[in-house]
Amino acid sequence: MMRRGTFLALQFLACRLLLPPFAATGDAQVDVPDAAWRQGPIRYILVVQEDHDYKSLATDGERRAFIERFWTALDPTPGTELNERRTEFWKRVEEADRLFREAMTPGWKSDRGKVYILMGPPDTRETMGPAEIWKYQVPPNADAAPDVMFRFGRNSEGEYHMGHQEYVGRGALRYWDPTAETDGPAAGETFLAVRSENGTPQIMKGRFRMTEFPVASVRSDFATAPLDCRLRYDFYRVKRGSTRVVVTLALPKDQFRGAGGDIQTPDVMLSVAIDDPKNRKPVGSFSETMQPAGGASGSSDRPFLLQGSFTVEPGVYTAIVTILDAKSHRGISRTETMDAPDFGRRLALSSIAVGRLRDDAEGAAGPALIPEADTGFHQGETIGFTYEVYNAEHKGGATPDLDLTYEFFLETRGGPRQAGRPVTLNHQTSESLAYSLPLLGWPEGSYRVRVHVIDNRTAASAERQGFFRILR
C-alpha cells in the first residue's frame, strides 16, 4: 500500500467505501453496529487507534457499545438528552448525499460532500464558470487564518474535484489524508487530520468544525446574574440565497463596575441556536465573541455597543439567543421569532441601521455611523441612517440610477402621523447609502422613517422602515 507523500489542502483520497453504514429514522440518526461502520462517513473523524479497536470487535453488541462510547465522549452537552454533535454529523451526511451526488458516487464520498461534512455549510458559496468557491470565515482553529477558501473545479463528466486552495492570512490550515487506500497506513494518530504551516498533524477539535453548544448549560452553570441589555437585529444579503444577521447589543456600563469603582470591559459571547418551527428540527448553531460596534467604545455615559453576526438561508425561524459575559458571569437567554428576508433578484433594501455619527471610529475615513440597539436620541443630536440597495440595474456596466425618498412619521394613538415634508434625492449612483439630520424642534415620542427607492432604469421600487425615539 502506498502512502501519499505531500500535504494537500483538503485533498482527500477517493476511498473505496461501502454504502453509508447508518440509517435515518424520523428525527434520529442511528449508527448501524456492523463491520462496515468504520468504512463509511464515520471514517472521516475516526483516529487510527479507534479504527483498529473497532475492527477487532466480533459481535454487534460489542460494536454497539463502542459506538455509544465514541459519541458520548464527543457530546458537547453531557447530561442532556440530545447529543448535538452526533445529530449534526449524520444530518450533514444526509445533506451531502442529497446535495452533492455525482453520477454513481454517493454525495458523502464526493470532494464537496467531504468538505461539507467536516466544515459544515460554507459562509459564502459562489459560482465562477465551471468552478465553485466556498469560503469559511471561522476556521476550526482559533489561531488560524480568518478566512479559508476552497475551489472545486467541474470536469467534463460533471464531477467536482478539489483544486488549488487559497488561504488568507497567517497560520493557514491544511488537511492531510495519509492513507492511499481504505486500510492503508496512517501518519500519526489520525486518518483525516488538520495541521498549520510547519505544524504537526492533529485532529480537529471535536473531530469536525461545529459551533459548541453553551446554550442551556452555560445559562445554568455559569450565568450567576441577569444581564441588562438591549438587542437589535439587522439583515443584509451575503449573496443571492443567503442572509447575514447582524446582532447589535447595548450594555449599560454600571453593571460592570467593580468594587473599586472601575468599569471592566465585558467579554461577551453570542450563541444562537436556530430551529425550523414547522418541523421543530435544528437548522444550525452559531457562536462568536462579540466585538465593539464600529471599533469605537463610546463616551463614558453611553452603553457598551457590541456586534456579532451569523448567516442563514431566508426564512422564518425560532432562535434561542444566549448572551454571556465571561468576566461578570452575567447572562441572558431568550427565544425569538426571526424572519430572515429573501433579498432575491428584485430591487430590495437591507435593514435601515439607525445610529449616531461618530468621528472616533477606528479606521474610518470620515464620520462613521455606529448602529444603536437602544435607538433613543435627544434634542440637538444628529441621527443617521444607513442601508444597502440590492439588485439595481447595472446593464452595460452603468452605475445605478436611483431616486430616494425619506418620510418621517410620529406614532400616535390614532396611528402614524407624518412629521415634516418628505425629502427626495434624485439620481443617486451608490448602492451603499446614508442620510443624517440634526434633531432640532422634534417633539418627544416614537418615530419611524420610511425609505422608498425607485430604480430609474427599470421603474422597480422597494421600501423599508426604521424606528427611533426622541427623549426629553
Short mmCIF file of C-alpha atoms in Angstrom, two decimals:
data_model
loop_
_atom_site.label_atom_id
_atom_site.label_comp_id
_atom_site.label_asym_id
_atom_site.label_seq_id
_atom_site.Cartn_x
_atom_site.Cartn_y
_atom_site.Cartn_z
CA MET A 1 0.00 0.00 0.00
CA MET A 2 1.27 3.43 -0.91
CA ARG A 3 1.27 6.49 1.30
CA ARG A 4 0.84 9.97 -0.07
CA GLY A 5 4.00 11.99 0.46
CA THR A 6 2.76 15.54 0.12
CA PHE A 7 0.34 17.70 2.02
CA LEU A 8 -2.73 18.68 0.05
CA ALA A 9 -5.29 21.28 1.04
CA LEU A 10 -8.27 19.11 1.85
CA GLN A 11 -7.24 16.79 -0.99
CA PHE A 12 -8.89 13.61 0.24
CA LEU A 13 -8.44 10.24 -1.37
CA ALA A 14 -11.29 8.70 -3.32
CA CYS A 15 -11.87 5.95 -0.77
CA ARG A 16 -13.35 2.66 -1.92
CA LEU A 17 -16.03 2.71 0.74
CA LEU A 18 -19.23 0.75 1.14
CA LEU A 19 -22.70 2.23 1.16
CA PRO A 20 -23.41 4.50 4.17
CA PRO A 21 -23.46 2.29 7.29
CA PHE A 22 -26.20 4.24 9.04
CA ALA A 23 -29.94 4.55 8.91
CA ALA A 24 -32.08 7.66 9.30
CA THR A 25 -35.37 7.13 11.09
CA GLY A 26 -37.53 10.16 11.86
CA ASP A 27 -35.65 12.70 13.95
CA ALA A 28 -32.83 10.32 14.95
CA GLN A 29 -29.79 9.08 13.06
CA VAL A 30 -28.85 5.51 14.02
CA ASP A 31 -25.30 4.19 13.61
CA VAL A 32 -25.56 0.62 12.35
CA PRO A 33 -23.21 -1.53 14.50
CA ASP A 34 -21.87 -3.75 11.73
CA ALA A 35 -18.34 -4.34 10.46
CA ALA A 36 -18.79 -1.72 7.72
CA TRP A 37 -19.44 1.19 10.13
CA ARG A 38 -15.73 2.13 10.26
CA GLN A 39 -15.56 2.34 6.45
CA GLY A 40 -18.45 4.77 5.99
CA PRO A 41 -18.59 8.52 6.66
CA ILE A 42 -17.51 7.97 10.26
CA ARG A 43 -14.01 7.23 8.89
CA TYR A 44 -13.57 10.96 8.34
CA ILE A 45 -13.50 11.53 12.11
CA LEU A 46 -12.02 8.26 13.46
CA VAL A 47 -8.50 8.21 14.82
CA VAL A 48 -6.31 5.27 13.89
CA GLN A 49 -6.41 3.55 17.26
CA GLU A 50 -10.21 3.72 17.33
CA ASP A 51 -10.31 2.23 13.85
CA HIS A 52 -8.08 -0.66 14.93
CA ASP A 53 -10.11 -1.22 18.09
CA TYR A 54 -13.41 -1.32 16.21
CA LYS A 55 -12.01 -3.63 13.53
CA SER A 56 -11.11 -6.17 16.22
CA LEU A 57 -14.66 -6.39 17.60
CA ALA A 58 -16.53 -9.60 16.79
CA THR A 59 -20.19 -9.01 17.70
CA ASP A 60 -22.83 -6.38 17.03
CA GLY A 61 -23.24 -5.93 20.78
CA GLU A 62 -19.58 -5.02 21.21
CA ARG A 63 -19.76 -2.67 18.23
CA ARG A 64 -22.90 -1.00 19.56
CA ALA A 65 -21.24 -0.35 22.91
CA PHE A 66 -18.16 1.05 21.14
CA ILE A 67 -20.29 3.43 19.05
CA GLU A 68 -22.13 4.71 22.12
CA ARG A 69 -18.84 5.32 23.98
CA PHE A 70 -17.42 7.06 20.90
CA TRP A 71 -20.28 9.56 20.67
CA THR A 72 -20.61 10.05 24.44
CA ALA A 73 -17.00 11.24 24.54
CA LEU A 74 -17.80 13.86 21.87
CA ASP A 75 -21.09 15.08 23.39
CA PRO A 76 -20.81 18.91 23.81
CA THR A 77 -23.61 18.92 26.43
CA PRO A 78 -23.16 15.80 28.58
CA GLY A 79 -26.07 15.07 30.86
CA THR A 80 -28.67 16.26 28.36
CA GLU A 81 -30.91 14.03 26.28
CA LEU A 82 -29.57 15.22 22.92
CA ASN A 83 -26.02 14.67 21.63
CA GLU A 84 -25.78 17.65 19.28
CA ARG A 85 -22.51 16.54 17.69
CA ARG A 86 -23.85 13.12 16.75
CA THR A 87 -27.05 14.62 15.36
CA GLU A 88 -25.16 17.27 13.40
CA PHE A 89 -22.73 14.76 11.88
CA TRP A 90 -25.40 12.45 10.47
CA LYS A 91 -27.51 15.42 9.40
CA ARG A 92 -24.56 16.66 7.31
CA VAL A 93 -24.03 13.19 5.83
CA GLU A 94 -27.69 13.09 4.80
CA GLU A 95 -27.49 16.60 3.33
CA ALA A 96 -24.24 15.83 1.50
CA ASP A 97 -25.89 12.78 -0.08
CA ARG A 98 -28.80 14.92 -1.24
CA LEU A 99 -26.81 17.94 -2.42
CA PHE A 100 -23.61 16.51 -3.91
CA ARG A 101 -24.37 13.18 -5.56
CA GLU A 102 -22.28 12.82 -8.72
CA ALA A 103 -23.18 10.09 -11.23
CA MET A 104 -22.90 6.81 -9.29
CA THR A 105 -20.90 8.36 -6.44
CA PRO A 106 -22.81 9.00 -3.19
CA GLY A 107 -22.71 12.64 -2.16
CA TRP A 108 -20.85 11.94 1.08
CA LYS A 109 -17.95 10.43 -0.90
CA SER A 110 -17.56 13.44 -3.22
CA ASP A 111 -14.98 16.16 -2.53
CA ARG A 112 -17.69 18.70 -1.86
CA GLY A 113 -19.50 16.23 0.38
CA LYS A 114 -16.39 15.57 2.47
CA VAL A 115 -15.74 19.27 2.98
CA TYR A 116 -19.41 19.81 3.81
CA ILE A 117 -19.38 17.06 6.44
CA LEU A 118 -16.14 18.23 8.08
CA MET A 119 -16.59 22.00 7.79
CA GLY A 120 -20.36 22.46 7.54
CA PRO A 121 -22.18 24.75 5.10
CA PRO A 122 -19.86 27.47 3.74
CA ASP A 123 -20.46 31.07 4.78
CA THR A 124 -20.45 32.01 1.10
CA ARG A 125 -20.71 29.84 -2.00
CA GLU A 126 -20.01 31.39 -5.39
CA THR A 127 -20.05 30.05 -8.94
CA MET A 128 -17.28 31.12 -11.33
CA GLY A 129 -17.75 29.43 -14.69
CA PRO A 130 -17.36 25.66 -14.19
CA ALA A 131 -15.99 26.13 -10.64
CA GLU A 132 -17.42 26.66 -7.18
CA ILE A 133 -15.67 28.63 -4.45
CA TRP A 134 -16.57 28.04 -0.81
CA LYS A 135 -15.47 30.47 1.87
CA TYR A 136 -15.43 29.92 5.63
CA GLN A 137 -15.00 32.92 7.88
CA VAL A 138 -14.46 30.89 11.06
CA PRO A 139 -11.95 28.05 10.58
CA PRO A 140 -11.72 25.20 13.10
CA ASN A 141 -8.57 26.52 14.78
CA ALA A 142 -8.80 29.87 16.56
CA ASP A 143 -5.14 30.62 15.78
CA ALA A 144 -5.59 30.07 12.05
CA ALA A 145 -6.36 32.48 9.23
CA PRO A 146 -9.65 34.42 9.49
CA ASP A 147 -10.81 33.26 6.05
CA VAL A 148 -10.35 29.94 4.26
CA MET A 149 -11.47 29.37 0.66
CA PHE A 150 -11.88 26.10 -1.24
CA ARG A 151 -12.16 25.81 -5.02
CA PHE A 152 -13.91 22.89 -6.71
CA GLY A 153 -13.44 22.51 -10.47
CA ARG A 154 -16.05 20.73 -12.59
CA ASN A 155 -14.75 18.24 -15.16
CA SER A 156 -16.31 17.14 -18.46
CA GLU A 157 -18.25 14.40 -16.67
CA GLY A 158 -19.91 16.87 -14.33
CA GLU A 159 -17.89 15.88 -11.27
CA TYR A 160 -16.42 18.46 -8.89
CA HIS A 161 -12.86 17.90 -7.65
CA MET A 162 -10.74 19.85 -5.23
CA GLY A 163 -8.38 22.24 -6.93
CA HIS A 164 -5.89 24.88 -5.83
CA GLN A 165 -6.81 26.29 -2.42
CA GLU A 166 -6.32 29.86 -1.38
CA TYR A 167 -5.52 30.68 2.23
CA VAL A 168 -5.76 34.19 3.57
CA GLY A 169 -3.50 35.40 6.40
CA ARG A 170 -1.03 33.53 8.58
CA GLY A 171 -1.29 30.10 10.16
CA ALA A 172 -3.26 28.64 7.29
CA LEU A 173 -4.83 25.23 7.82
CA ARG A 174 -4.06 22.21 5.68
CA TYR A 175 -5.81 18.87 5.70
CA TRP A 176 -3.80 15.69 5.47
CA ASP A 177 -5.02 12.30 4.34
CA PRO A 178 -2.13 9.89 4.99
CA THR A 179 -3.84 6.83 3.53
CA ALA A 180 -3.76 5.73 -0.09
CA GLU A 181 -6.38 3.03 0.33
CA THR A 182 -9.16 2.29 2.77
CA ASP A 183 -6.93 0.21 5.06
CA GLY A 184 -3.68 1.97 4.29
CA PRO A 185 -1.18 3.08 6.94
CA ALA A 186 -1.60 6.40 8.71
CA ALA A 187 0.83 9.11 9.77
CA GLY A 188 0.40 9.94 13.44
CA GLU A 189 -2.86 9.12 15.15
CA THR A 190 -5.38 10.31 12.57
CA PHE A 191 -6.68 9.42 9.12
CA LEU A 192 -8.07 12.85 8.19
CA ALA A 193 -6.09 15.41 10.16
CA VAL A 194 -5.67 19.18 10.29
CA ARG A 195 -2.35 20.98 10.58
CA SER A 196 -0.96 24.52 10.41
CA GLU A 197 2.06 25.53 8.37
CA ASN A 198 5.14 23.70 9.71
CA GLY A 199 3.00 22.18 12.45
CA THR A 200 2.30 18.59 13.37
CA PRO A 201 -0.90 16.91 12.17
CA GLN A 202 -3.69 16.87 14.72
CA ILE A 203 -7.34 16.01 14.50
CA MET A 204 -9.81 18.87 14.54
CA LYS A 205 -11.24 19.84 17.91
CA GLY A 206 -14.48 17.94 18.27
CA ARG A 207 -13.50 15.91 15.15
CA PHE A 208 -15.24 18.33 12.77
CA ARG A 209 -15.96 22.06 12.59
CA MET A 210 -19.04 22.84 14.60
CA THR A 211 -20.22 25.58 16.93
CA GLU A 212 -20.02 24.48 20.53
CA PHE A 213 -23.27 24.46 22.50
CA PRO A 214 -23.25 26.76 25.54
CA VAL A 215 -26.99 27.44 25.23
CA ALA A 216 -28.87 25.88 28.15
CA SER A 217 -25.86 24.58 30.08
CA VAL A 218 -24.00 27.90 30.07
CA ARG A 219 -27.02 29.69 31.38
CA SER A 220 -27.46 27.33 34.32
CA ASP A 221 -23.81 26.61 35.11
CA PHE A 222 -22.08 29.94 34.56
CA ALA A 223 -24.57 32.83 34.43
CA THR A 224 -24.88 33.96 38.05
CA ALA A 225 -26.75 37.23 37.45
CA PRO A 226 -29.08 38.65 34.76
CA LEU A 227 -27.56 40.81 32.03
CA ASP A 228 -29.15 44.21 31.45
CA CYS A 229 -29.10 44.73 27.68
CA ARG A 230 -30.96 45.68 24.53
CA LEU A 231 -30.73 43.66 21.31
CA ARG A 232 -31.17 44.72 17.70
CA TYR A 233 -31.23 42.51 14.59
CA ASP A 234 -30.35 43.83 11.12
CA PHE A 235 -30.46 41.81 7.91
CA TYR A 236 -28.15 42.06 4.91
CA ARG A 237 -27.55 40.00 1.78
CA VAL A 238 -24.35 37.95 1.72
CA LYS A 239 -25.10 36.62 -1.74
CA ARG A 240 -28.23 35.53 -3.55
CA GLY A 241 -29.84 32.94 -1.34
CA SER A 242 -28.11 33.78 1.98
CA THR A 243 -28.87 36.42 4.60
CA ARG A 244 -26.43 37.85 7.13
CA VAL A 245 -27.98 38.58 10.53
CA VAL A 246 -26.10 41.32 12.42
CA VAL A 247 -26.79 41.41 16.17
CA THR A 248 -26.11 44.70 17.95
CA LEU A 249 -26.05 44.68 21.76
CA ALA A 250 -26.28 47.71 24.06
CA LEU A 251 -24.98 47.12 27.61
CA PRO A 252 -25.34 49.82 30.31
CA LYS A 253 -21.91 50.24 31.88
CA ASP A 254 -22.87 50.46 35.56
CA GLN A 255 -23.47 46.71 35.77
CA PHE A 256 -19.77 46.14 35.04
CA ARG A 257 -18.50 48.46 37.80
CA GLY A 258 -16.11 46.70 40.17
CA ALA A 259 -15.64 47.13 43.92
CA GLY A 260 -13.10 49.89 43.33
CA GLY A 261 -15.48 51.85 41.10
CA ASP A 262 -13.71 50.99 37.84
CA ILE A 263 -15.76 49.72 34.89
CA GLN A 264 -14.48 46.49 33.36
CA THR A 265 -14.86 45.97 29.63
CA PRO A 266 -17.06 42.87 29.21
CA ASP A 267 -16.02 39.75 27.29
CA VAL A 268 -19.33 38.77 25.70
CA MET A 269 -20.12 35.56 23.83
CA LEU A 270 -23.10 35.40 21.46
CA SER A 271 -24.60 31.94 20.89
CA VAL A 272 -27.60 31.30 18.64
CA ALA A 273 -29.39 28.00 18.02
CA ILE A 274 -31.73 28.09 15.00
CA ASP A 275 -34.74 25.77 14.66
CA ASP A 276 -37.30 25.36 11.87
CA PRO A 277 -40.65 25.99 13.62
CA LYS A 278 -42.55 23.94 11.03
CA ASN A 279 -40.87 20.61 11.72
CA ARG A 280 -39.15 21.56 15.01
CA LYS A 281 -35.79 20.40 13.70
CA PRO A 282 -32.48 22.20 14.29
CA VAL A 283 -31.19 24.21 11.33
CA GLY A 284 -27.83 25.32 12.69
CA SER A 285 -26.00 26.97 15.56
CA PHE A 286 -23.55 29.84 15.77
CA SER A 287 -21.21 31.15 18.46
CA GLU A 288 -18.71 34.01 18.48
CA THR A 289 -17.19 36.67 20.70
CA MET A 290 -18.94 40.00 20.16
CA GLN A 291 -16.78 42.95 19.08
CA PRO A 292 -17.14 46.70 19.71
CA ALA A 293 -19.51 48.11 17.09
CA GLY A 294 -17.66 50.23 14.56
CA GLY A 295 -14.40 49.90 16.51
CA ALA A 296 -15.41 52.60 18.99
CA SER A 297 -16.16 52.19 22.69
CA GLY A 298 -18.13 55.41 23.01
CA SER A 299 -18.21 58.01 25.79
CA SER A 300 -18.39 57.07 29.48
CA ASP A 301 -22.13 57.83 29.72
CA ARG A 302 -23.02 55.69 26.70
CA PRO A 303 -23.56 51.91 26.92
CA PHE A 304 -21.11 49.44 25.51
CA LEU A 305 -22.11 48.69 21.91
CA LEU A 306 -21.12 45.24 20.66
CA GLN A 307 -21.83 43.30 17.48
CA GLY A 308 -21.84 39.73 16.25
CA SER A 309 -23.25 38.08 13.14
CA PHE A 310 -24.21 34.80 11.50
CA THR A 311 -25.55 33.62 8.14
CA VAL A 312 -28.80 31.74 7.45
CA GLU A 313 -30.93 30.89 4.47
CA PRO A 314 -34.01 33.14 4.08
CA GLY A 315 -36.98 32.02 6.14
CA VAL A 316 -38.81 32.27 9.45
CA TYR A 317 -37.00 30.60 12.35
CA THR A 318 -37.19 30.09 16.07
CA ALA A 319 -33.90 31.35 17.51
CA ILE A 320 -32.60 30.68 21.03
CA VAL A 321 -30.25 33.59 21.67
CA THR A 322 -27.81 33.34 24.59
CA ILE A 323 -25.60 36.23 25.71
CA LEU A 324 -22.92 35.62 28.36
CA ASP A 325 -20.22 37.88 29.79
CA ALA A 326 -17.31 35.66 30.83
CA LYS A 327 -15.93 38.24 33.28
CA SER A 328 -19.01 39.14 35.32
CA HIS A 329 -20.90 35.88 34.66
CA ARG A 330 -23.97 37.88 33.77
CA GLY A 331 -26.10 36.37 31.06
CA ILE A 332 -29.49 36.05 29.41
CA SER A 333 -31.19 33.52 27.17
CA ARG A 334 -34.28 34.31 25.16
CA THR A 335 -36.32 32.76 22.38
CA GLU A 336 -37.07 34.93 19.35
CA THR A 337 -39.01 34.53 16.14
CA MET A 338 -36.55 35.58 13.44
CA ASP A 339 -37.69 36.42 9.91
CA ALA A 340 -34.64 36.45 7.62
CA PRO A 341 -35.74 38.21 4.41
CA ASP A 342 -35.11 36.84 0.95
CA PHE A 343 -33.43 39.64 -0.99
CA GLY A 344 -33.87 37.59 -4.15
CA ARG A 345 -33.48 39.13 -7.60
CA ARG A 346 -35.87 42.06 -7.36
CA LEU A 347 -34.95 45.52 -6.10
CA ALA A 348 -34.65 45.23 -2.32
CA LEU A 349 -33.30 47.09 0.70
CA SER A 350 -31.39 45.82 3.70
CA SER A 351 -32.41 46.79 7.20
CA ILE A 352 -32.26 50.51 7.96
CA ALA A 353 -29.50 50.83 10.57
CA VAL A 354 -30.09 53.74 12.94
CA GLY A 355 -27.36 55.39 15.00
CA ARG A 356 -25.16 58.34 15.82
CA LEU A 357 -22.39 59.76 13.67
CA ARG A 358 -19.02 59.45 15.38
CA ASP A 359 -15.62 60.83 14.47
CA ASP A 360 -13.61 58.41 16.62
CA ALA A 361 -14.42 55.11 14.87
CA GLU A 362 -11.10 53.38 14.25
CA GLY A 363 -10.11 53.02 10.62
CA ALA A 364 -12.90 55.22 9.30
CA ALA A 365 -12.04 57.72 6.58
CA GLY A 366 -14.61 60.17 7.98
CA PRO A 367 -17.53 60.26 10.40
CA ALA A 368 -18.97 56.76 10.79
CA LEU A 369 -22.38 55.60 11.89
CA ILE A 370 -22.34 53.40 14.97
CA PRO A 371 -25.58 51.36 14.97
CA GLU A 372 -27.70 51.60 18.09
CA ALA A 373 -29.59 48.80 19.80
CA ASP A 374 -31.31 51.40 22.01
CA THR A 375 -32.39 53.97 19.43
CA GLY A 376 -33.14 56.82 21.85
CA PHE A 377 -31.93 60.32 20.88
CA HIS A 378 -32.04 63.75 22.49
CA GLN A 379 -32.75 67.16 21.03
CA GLY A 380 -29.72 68.57 19.25
CA GLU A 381 -28.16 65.19 18.43
CA THR A 382 -27.63 64.15 14.84
CA ILE A 383 -29.31 60.92 13.82
CA GLY A 384 -28.03 58.82 10.95
CA PHE A 385 -29.46 56.05 8.76
CA THR A 386 -27.52 53.61 6.58
CA TYR A 387 -28.69 50.79 4.31
CA GLU A 388 -27.85 48.77 1.21
CA VAL A 389 -29.73 48.56 -2.10
CA TYR A 390 -29.73 45.18 -3.84
CA ASN A 391 -30.37 44.17 -7.44
CA ALA A 392 -30.35 47.63 -9.01
CA GLU A 393 -29.89 47.62 -12.79
CA HIS A 394 -26.26 47.67 -13.99
CA LYS A 395 -26.89 46.95 -17.66
CA GLY A 396 -23.82 47.59 -19.78
CA GLY A 397 -21.70 48.24 -16.70
CA ALA A 398 -23.50 51.51 -15.97
CA THR A 399 -23.80 52.83 -12.43
CA PRO A 400 -27.23 52.63 -10.77
CA ASP A 401 -29.69 55.48 -11.19
CA LEU A 402 -31.79 55.67 -8.02
CA ASP A 403 -34.35 58.12 -6.67
CA LEU A 404 -34.67 58.13 -2.87
CA THR A 405 -37.48 59.43 -0.68
CA TYR A 406 -37.33 59.74 3.14
CA GLU A 407 -40.56 60.16 5.07
CA PHE A 408 -40.86 60.53 8.85
CA PHE A 409 -43.87 59.61 10.99
CA LEU A 410 -44.70 60.22 14.65
CA GLU A 411 -46.50 57.31 16.31
CA THR A 412 -49.78 58.45 17.89
CA ARG A 413 -52.80 56.68 19.37
CA GLY A 414 -54.63 57.35 16.15
CA GLY A 415 -51.82 55.86 14.06
CA PRO A 416 -48.69 57.23 12.35
CA ARG A 417 -48.78 61.00 11.64
CA GLN A 418 -46.43 62.49 9.08
CA ALA A 419 -43.71 64.67 10.60
CA GLY A 420 -42.36 67.33 8.26
CA ARG A 421 -42.10 67.10 4.50
CA PRO A 422 -40.68 64.16 2.57
CA VAL A 423 -37.06 64.51 1.47
CA THR A 424 -36.29 63.39 -2.10
CA LEU A 425 -32.82 62.80 -3.56
CA ASN A 426 -32.67 62.07 -7.28
CA HIS A 427 -30.23 60.14 -9.49
CA GLN A 428 -28.11 58.57 -6.76
CA THR A 429 -25.41 56.25 -8.11
CA SER A 430 -24.34 54.37 -4.97
CA GLU A 431 -25.91 51.20 -3.58
CA SER A 432 -24.49 51.85 -0.09
CA LEU A 433 -26.50 54.79 1.15
CA ALA A 434 -26.70 57.03 4.19
CA TYR A 435 -28.74 60.00 5.37
CA SER A 436 -28.43 62.15 8.51
CA LEU A 437 -30.20 65.12 10.06
CA PRO A 438 -29.98 67.14 13.29
CA LEU A 439 -32.89 66.66 15.69
CA LEU A 440 -33.96 70.25 16.27
CA GLY A 441 -37.51 71.03 17.34
CA TRP A 442 -38.73 67.44 17.15
CA PRO A 443 -41.38 66.55 19.77
CA GLU A 444 -40.70 63.75 22.22
CA GLY A 445 -42.09 60.41 21.05
CA SER A 446 -41.59 57.30 18.94
CA TYR A 447 -40.90 57.71 15.22
CA ARG A 448 -40.45 55.67 12.08
CA VAL A 449 -38.58 56.56 8.91
CA ARG A 450 -39.77 55.09 5.64
CA VAL A 451 -37.21 54.84 2.85
CA HIS A 452 -38.59 54.46 -0.67
CA VAL A 453 -36.24 53.70 -3.58
CA ILE A 454 -37.01 53.76 -7.32
CA ASP A 455 -34.67 52.29 -9.93
CA ASN A 456 -34.99 54.73 -12.82
CA ARG A 457 -33.61 52.18 -15.30
CA THR A 458 -36.31 49.58 -14.65
CA ALA A 459 -39.03 51.54 -12.76
CA ALA A 460 -38.78 48.91 -9.99
CA SER A 461 -39.31 50.17 -6.44
CA ALA A 462 -38.68 48.97 -2.91
CA GLU A 463 -39.07 50.36 0.58
CA ARG A 464 -38.19 49.58 4.18
CA GLN A 465 -38.71 51.22 7.56
CA GLY A 466 -36.53 52.07 10.54
CA PHE A 467 -37.55 53.12 14.05
CA PHE A 468 -36.21 55.52 16.69
CA ARG A 469 -37.27 57.52 19.73
CA ILE A 470 -36.75 61.13 20.76
CA LEU A 471 -36.31 61.59 24.51
CA ARG A 472 -36.65 64.60 26.76
#
